Coordinates of C-alpha atoms in Angstrom, one line a residue:
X1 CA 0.2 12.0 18.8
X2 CA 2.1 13.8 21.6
X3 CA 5.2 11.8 21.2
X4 CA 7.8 11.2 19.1
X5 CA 8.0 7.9 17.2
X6 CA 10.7 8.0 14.9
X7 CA 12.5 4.8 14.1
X8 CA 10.0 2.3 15.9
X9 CA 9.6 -0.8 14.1
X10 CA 6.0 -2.1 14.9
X11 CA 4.7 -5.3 13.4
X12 CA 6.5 -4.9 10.2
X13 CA 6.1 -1.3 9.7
X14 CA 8.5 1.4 10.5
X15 CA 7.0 4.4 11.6
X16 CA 8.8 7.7 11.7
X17 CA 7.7 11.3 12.7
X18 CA 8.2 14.6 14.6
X19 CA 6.9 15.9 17.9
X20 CA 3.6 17.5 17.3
X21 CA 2.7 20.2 20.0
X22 CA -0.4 21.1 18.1
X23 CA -2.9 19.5 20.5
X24 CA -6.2 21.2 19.0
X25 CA -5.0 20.7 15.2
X26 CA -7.7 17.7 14.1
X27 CA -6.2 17.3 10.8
X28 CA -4.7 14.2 10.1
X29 CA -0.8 14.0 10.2
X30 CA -0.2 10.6 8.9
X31 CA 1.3 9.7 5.4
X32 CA 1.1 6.3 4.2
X33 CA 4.2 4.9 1.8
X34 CA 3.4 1.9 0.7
X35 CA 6.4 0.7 -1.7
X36 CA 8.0 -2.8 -1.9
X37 CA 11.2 -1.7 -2.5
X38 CA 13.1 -0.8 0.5
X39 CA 15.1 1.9 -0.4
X40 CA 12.6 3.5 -2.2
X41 CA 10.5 3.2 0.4
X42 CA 13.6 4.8 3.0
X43 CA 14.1 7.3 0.9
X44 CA 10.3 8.6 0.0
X45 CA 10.0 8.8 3.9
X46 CA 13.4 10.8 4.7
X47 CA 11.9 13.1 2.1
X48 CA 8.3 13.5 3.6
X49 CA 10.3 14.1 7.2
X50 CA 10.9 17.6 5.8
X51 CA 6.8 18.0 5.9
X52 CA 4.8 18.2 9.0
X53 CA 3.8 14.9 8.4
X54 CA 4.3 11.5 10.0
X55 CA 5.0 8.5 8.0
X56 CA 4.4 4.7 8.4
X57 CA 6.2 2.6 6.1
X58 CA 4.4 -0.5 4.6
X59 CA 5.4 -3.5 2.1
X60 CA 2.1 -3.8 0.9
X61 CA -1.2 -2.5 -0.4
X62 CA -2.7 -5.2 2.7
X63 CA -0.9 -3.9 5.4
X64 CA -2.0 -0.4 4.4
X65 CA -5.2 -1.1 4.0
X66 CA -5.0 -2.2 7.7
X67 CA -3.3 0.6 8.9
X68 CA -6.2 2.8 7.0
X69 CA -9.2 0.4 9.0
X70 CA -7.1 1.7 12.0
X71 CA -5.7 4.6 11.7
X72 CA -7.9 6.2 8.6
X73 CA -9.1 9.4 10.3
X74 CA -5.3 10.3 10.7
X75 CA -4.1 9.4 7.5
X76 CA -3.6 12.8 5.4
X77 CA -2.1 10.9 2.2
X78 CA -0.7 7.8 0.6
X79 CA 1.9 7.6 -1.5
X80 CA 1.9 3.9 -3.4
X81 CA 3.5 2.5 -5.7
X82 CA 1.1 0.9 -8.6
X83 CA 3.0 -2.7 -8.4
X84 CA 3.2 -4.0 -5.4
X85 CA 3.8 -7.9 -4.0
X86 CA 0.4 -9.1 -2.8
X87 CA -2.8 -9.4 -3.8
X88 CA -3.8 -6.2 -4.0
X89 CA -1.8 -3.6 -6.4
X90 CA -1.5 0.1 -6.1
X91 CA -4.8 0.5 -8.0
X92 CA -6.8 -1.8 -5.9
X93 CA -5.5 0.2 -2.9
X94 CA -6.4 3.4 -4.3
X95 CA -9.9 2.1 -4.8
X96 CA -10.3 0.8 -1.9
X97 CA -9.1 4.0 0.3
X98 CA -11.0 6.3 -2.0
X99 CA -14.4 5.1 -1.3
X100 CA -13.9 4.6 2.3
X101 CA -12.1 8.0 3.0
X102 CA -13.0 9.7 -0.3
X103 CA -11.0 12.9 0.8
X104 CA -8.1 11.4 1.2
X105 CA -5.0 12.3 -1.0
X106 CA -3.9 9.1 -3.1
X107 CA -0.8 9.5 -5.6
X108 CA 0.2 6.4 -7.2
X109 CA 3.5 6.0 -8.6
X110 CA 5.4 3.7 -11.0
X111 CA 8.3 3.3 -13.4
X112 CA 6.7 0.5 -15.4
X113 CA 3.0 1.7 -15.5
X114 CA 1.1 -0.8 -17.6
X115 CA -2.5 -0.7 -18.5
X116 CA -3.1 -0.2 -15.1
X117 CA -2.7 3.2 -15.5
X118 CA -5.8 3.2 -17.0
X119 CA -8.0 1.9 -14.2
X120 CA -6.6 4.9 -12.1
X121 CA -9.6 5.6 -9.7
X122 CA -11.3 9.1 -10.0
X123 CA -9.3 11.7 -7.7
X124 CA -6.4 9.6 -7.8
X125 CA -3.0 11.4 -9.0
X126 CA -0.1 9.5 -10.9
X127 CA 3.5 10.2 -10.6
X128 CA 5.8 8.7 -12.8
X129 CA 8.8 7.4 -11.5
X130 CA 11.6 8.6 -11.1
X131 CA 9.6 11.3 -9.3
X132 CA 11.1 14.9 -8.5
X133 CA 11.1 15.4 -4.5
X134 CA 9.6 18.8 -5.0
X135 CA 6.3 17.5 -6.5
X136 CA 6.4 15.3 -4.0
X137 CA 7.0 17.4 -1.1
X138 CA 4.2 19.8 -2.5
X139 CA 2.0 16.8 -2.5
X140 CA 2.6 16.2 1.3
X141 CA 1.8 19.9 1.7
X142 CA -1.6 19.8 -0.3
X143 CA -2.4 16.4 1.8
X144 CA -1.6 18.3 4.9
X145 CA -3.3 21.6 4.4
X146 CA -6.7 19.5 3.5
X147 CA -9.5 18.4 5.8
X148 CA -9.7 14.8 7.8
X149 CA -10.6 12.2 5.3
X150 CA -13.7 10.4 6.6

C-alpha cells in the first residue's frame, strides 16, 4: 500500500487513492463503491478522496464481491447502491460481505428503494439518495477509525 494508485484502470475497475506512509497502521484503508451509474459512481469517489481512504470503483455487486474474496482484510467500507445490474443487488451484497467480514461498514443507498429496503441485513446502514456528502464523509471516517473486518 506504499504507492500511489490513483487513476489506474485495472480489469474494469478504477482504483484511486493517496500515498500512505503509515507502514505499521493494520487497519484497512480500502472503500468499496459499488454503483452502476458512472457519474455517481465518479463522484461518490472524488468525495471519499477527501478521507484517508482508498477507493476502488466497481459496476457490480459481483465484481465487488471479488474484490472482497481478494482484498477483504483491507476493505474498511462499502458504499452500494441497492439496485444494481447483475445478479446480485445491493442487498444480496450486503449479505454476503456481512457474514464473511461481519465488521465491515456496509451503507446501502438508493433513490427508488422498494421493498428491498426491508430485507436490509442486520448492521447494514441505508442512505437515501440524494445523499448529503457530510454523512457520507463521516461514514468513511467511522469505517476508517474501526478495526480490520475479518
Amino acid at each position: 500500500m506504499g504507492q500511489e494508485i490513483t487513476g489506474q484502470k485495472i480489469t474494469g475497475q478504477k482504483i484511486t487513492g493517496h500515498k500512505t506512509t503509515d507502514q505499521a497502521s493494520p487497519k484497512p484503508r480500502i472503500a468499496l463503491i459499488v454503483e452502476d451509474d458512472a457519474e455517481i459512481r465518479w463522484l461518490t469517489a472524488a468525495l471519499l478522496e477527501e478521507s484517508d481512504l482508498d477507493t476502488i470503483e466497481l459496476e457490480s455487486a459481483e465484481a465487488a464481491l471479488a474484490t472482497l474474496i481478494l482484498n477483504g482484510r483491507d476493505v474498511a467500507l462499502i458504499f452500494a447502491d441497492i439496485q444494481l445490474a447483475g445478479v446480485m443487488d445491493g442487498v444480496d451484497l450486503a449479505r454476503e460481505a456481512k457474514l464473511r467480514w461481519p465488521h465491515l461498514i456496509v451503507i446501502l443507498t438508493s433513490g427508488y428503494p422498494d421493498e428491498r429496503l426491508g430485507h436490509l441485513p442486520p448492521g447494514v446502514d441505508y442512505m437515501p439518495k440524494p445523499w448529503q456528502p457530510l454523512n457520507v464523509l463521516m461514514a468513511a471516517e467511522r469505517a476508517r477509525s474501526t478495526g480490520p473486518g475479518r
